[in-house]
C-alpha positions as semicolon CSV with decimal commas, in nm:
position;residue;x (nm);y (nm);z (nm)
1;X;-0,039;-0,043;-0,002
2;X;0,356;0,220;0,029
3;X;0,265;0,297;0,392
4;X;0,545;0,284;0,612
5;X;0,366;0,127;0,915
6;X;0,060;0,212;1,090
7;X;0,108;0,497;1,231
8;X;0,233;0,647;0,867
9;X;-0,116;0,454;0,750
10;X;-0,302;0,608;0,991
11;X;-0,219;0,942;0,952
12;X;-0,177;0,981;0,557
13;X;-0,555;0,839;0,585
14;X;-0,691;1,101;0,840
15;X;-0,455;1,403;0,624
16;X;-0,699;1,269;0,339
17;X;-0,944;1,314;0,557
18;X;-0,900;1,638;0,695
19;X;-0,846;1,801;0,289
20;X;-1,161;1,645;0,217
21;X;-1,381;1,800;0,454
22;X;-1,158;2,088;0,404
23;X;-1,193;2,126;0,012
24;X;-1,539;2,065;0,096
25;X;-1,627;2,345;0,319
26;X;-1,422;2,606;0,138
27;X;-1,552;2,450;-0,153
28;X;-1,893;2,510;-0,018
29;X;-1,790;2,880;0,008
30;X;-1,675;2,969;-0,380
31;X;-1,992;2,770;-0,556
32;X;-2,219;2,938;-0,288
33;X;-2,315;3,123;-0,635
34;X;-2,439;2,887;-0,778
35;X;-2,737;2,800;-0,481
36;X;-2,920;3,101;-0,732
37;X;-2,958;2,933;-1,048
38;X;-3,305;2,866;-1,084
39;X;-3,385;2,435;-1,079
40;X;-3,527;2,463;-1,389
41;X;-3,252;2,630;-1,600
42;X;-2,991;2,346;-1,457
43;X;-3,256;2,067;-1,497
44;X;-3,284;2,182;-1,826
45;X;-2,835;2,107;-1,910
46;X;-2,884;1,776;-1,797
47;X;-3,165;1,719;-2,024
48;X;-3,015;1,893;-2,295
49;X;-2,662;1,690;-2,239
50;X;-2,919;1,325;-2,240
51;X;-3,088;1,411;-2,513
52;X;-2,751;1,548;-2,744
53;X;-2,559;1,160;-2,679
54;X;-2,497;1,102;-3,002
55;X;-2,515;1,394;-3,185
56;X;-2,260;1,676;-3,243
57;X;-2,184;1,979;-2,968
58;X;-2,034;2,294;-3,130
59;X;-1,924;2,503;-2,788
60;X;-1,840;2,865;-2,878
61;X;-1,680;3,115;-2,744
62;X;-1,362;3,413;-2,829
63;X;-1,154;3,634;-2,684
64;X;-1,108;3,542;-2,306
65;X;-1,398;3,321;-2,392
66;X;-1,193;3,136;-2,563
67;X;-0,994;2,914;-2,337
68;X;-1,336;2,841;-2,112
69;X;-1,512;2,692;-2,502
70;X;-1,159;2,485;-2,555
71;X;-1,208;2,336;-2,171
72;X;-1,569;2,244;-2,223
73;X;-1,448;2,077;-2,615
74;X;-1,212;1,870;-2,426
75;X;-1,450;1,789;-2,082
76;X;-1,725;1,696;-2,271
77;X;-1,415;1,487;-2,508
78;X;-1,341;1,271;-2,243
79;X;-1,680;1,227;-2,073
80;X;-1,782;1,026;-2,429
81;X;-1,988;1,349;-2,666
82;X;-1,865;1,446;-2,954
83;X;-1,767;1,821;-2,930
84;X;-1,686;2,099;-3,155
85;X;-1,537;2,407;-3,112
86;X;-1,593;2,647;-3,364
87;X;-1,705;3,035;-3,418
88;X;-1,678;2,933;-3,811
89;X;-2,038;3,076;-3,920
90;X;-2,069;2,827;-4,189
91;X;-2,041;2,538;-3,934
92;X;-2,382;2,731;-3,769
93;X;-2,532;2,869;-4,106
94;X;-2,564;2,498;-4,357
95;X;-2,603;2,262;-4,028
96;X;-2,315;2,088;-4,162
97;X;-2,250;1,888;-3,853
98;X;-2,620;1,807;-3,826
99;X;-2,537;1,928;-3,432
100;X;-2,844;1,918;-3,198
101;X;-2,710;2,150;-2,954
102;X;-2,439;2,474;-2,878
103;X;-2,284;2,579;-2,618
104;X;-2,185;2,990;-2,615
105;X;-1,965;3,175;-2,377
106;X;-2,005;3,589;-2,388
107;X;-1,905;3,805;-2,087
108;X;-2,096;4,121;-2,255
109;X;-2,352;3,827;-2,479
110;X;-2,342;4,047;-2,717
111;X;-2,005;3,953;-2,961
112;X;-2,040;4,008;-3,246
113;X;-1,864;3,653;-3,367
114;X;-2,055;3,499;-3,159
115;X;-2,399;3,646;-3,130
116;X;-2,387;3,533;-3,573
117;X;-2,384;3,172;-3,487
118;X;-2,609;3,158;-3,170
119;X;-2,852;3,345;-3,396
120;X;-2,811;3,116;-3,766
121;X;-2,813;2,801;-3,460
122;X;-3,159;2,961;-3,355
123;X;-3,270;3,009;-3,712
124;X;-3,203;2,636;-3,771
125;X;-3,376;2,576;-3,385
126;X;-3,068;2,433;-3,274
127;X;-3,119;2,338;-2,875
128;X;-2,907;2,585;-2,702
129;X;-2,722;2,706;-2,353
130;X;-2,547;3,013;-2,319
131;X;-2,346;3,146;-2,032
132;X;-2,354;3,511;-2,003
133;X;-2,256;3,776;-1,774
134;X;-2,596;4,006;-1,886
135;X;-2,979;3,871;-1,797
136;X;-3,134;4,029;-2,144
137;X;-2,883;4,052;-2,431
138;X;-2,991;3,847;-2,762
139;X;-2,719;3,566;-2,704
140;X;-2,902;3,471;-2,350
141;X;-3,233;3,572;-2,514
142;X;-3,206;3,322;-2,769
143;X;-3,093;3,024;-2,549
144;X;-3,250;2,812;-2,247
145;X;-3,118;2,807;-2,045
146;X;-2,914;3,074;-2,082
147;X;-2,714;3,074;-1,714
148;X;-2,678;3,456;-1,649
149;X;-2,320;3,477;-1,422
150;X;-2,210;3,815;-1,184
151;X;-2,030;4,066;-1,457
152;X;-1,850;4,125;-1,204
153;X;-1,663;4,473;-1,389
154;X;-1,908;4,539;-1,668
155;X;-1,772;4,840;-1,784
156;X;-1,414;4,695;-1,852
157;X;-1,467;4,532;-2,225
158;X;-1,047;4,522;-2,223
159;X;-1,062;4,310;-1,897
160;X;-0,784;4,507;-1,756
161;X;-0,921;4,421;-1,400
162;X;-1,009;4,088;-1,227
163;X;-1,291;3,984;-1,309
164;X;-1,451;3,619;-1,171
165;X;-1,698;3,578;-1,467
166;X;-1,502;3,362;-1,613
167;X;-1,438;3,194;-1,292
168;X;-1,817;3,087;-1,225
169;X;-1,848;3,015;-1,578
170;X;-1,623;2,725;-1,477
171;X;-1,715;2,619;-1,137
172;X;-2,059;2,673;-1,282
173;X;-2,015;2,457;-1,593
174;X;-1,787;2,148;-1,426
175;X;-2,064;2,195;-1,115
176;X;-2,306;2,064;-1,435
177;X;-2,120;1,821;-1,550
178;X;-2,120;1,664;-1,241
179;X;-2,502;1,605;-1,215
180;X;-2,485;1,468;-1,623
181;X;-2,279;1,289;-1,442
182;X;-2,398;1,140;-1,136
183;X;-2,739;1,077;-1,425
184;X;-2,544;0,902;-1,627
185;X;-2,425;0,630;-1,314
186;X;-2,783;0,638;-1,208
187;X;-3,032;0,733;-1,369
188;X;-3,332;0,632;-1,226
189;X;-3,228;0,858;-0,924
190;X;-2,939;0,839;-0,611
191;X;-2,856;0,466;-0,515
192;X;-3,107;0,352;-0,226
193;X;-3,419;0,545;-0,372
């Protein structure tokens, strides 16, 4: 087992348990905003991921949202989804990929290079999930669900100051994907229910 003795094993296991407890307590502070997300949006996200398990999922994001796009694509790929990161209008206009779902990330909710693919997808009757920082933005209006996450610095369009919008998108996505995985493991509810 890799331990030098009983005391070493107890000490390390005790440390791991305490570390897990501390992480859960700390995580609850970091993720407190998730409690403000309406349950119907959470259920809709899980439902859309399951409904599009066998279809390509297009993920679009640019600028400071591009790393989030790349993360989401990779996460979906390792979980067995067919995910493609693209901002190419042609992919969305023609429907050549036969995608059933689009995930859009935009802090302003109106970035032109993201809005155009979202509007094209909306016209093609594709399901759209959005992570935005503005409630009544054009991208949010096209999406169901739209996760509107606090944009700490709405007027800082060049991202010169600290802004936790991007971290909130990542945390929210991870939280939602955990629920998707939980549903995959227990499609009829949690074990023992």
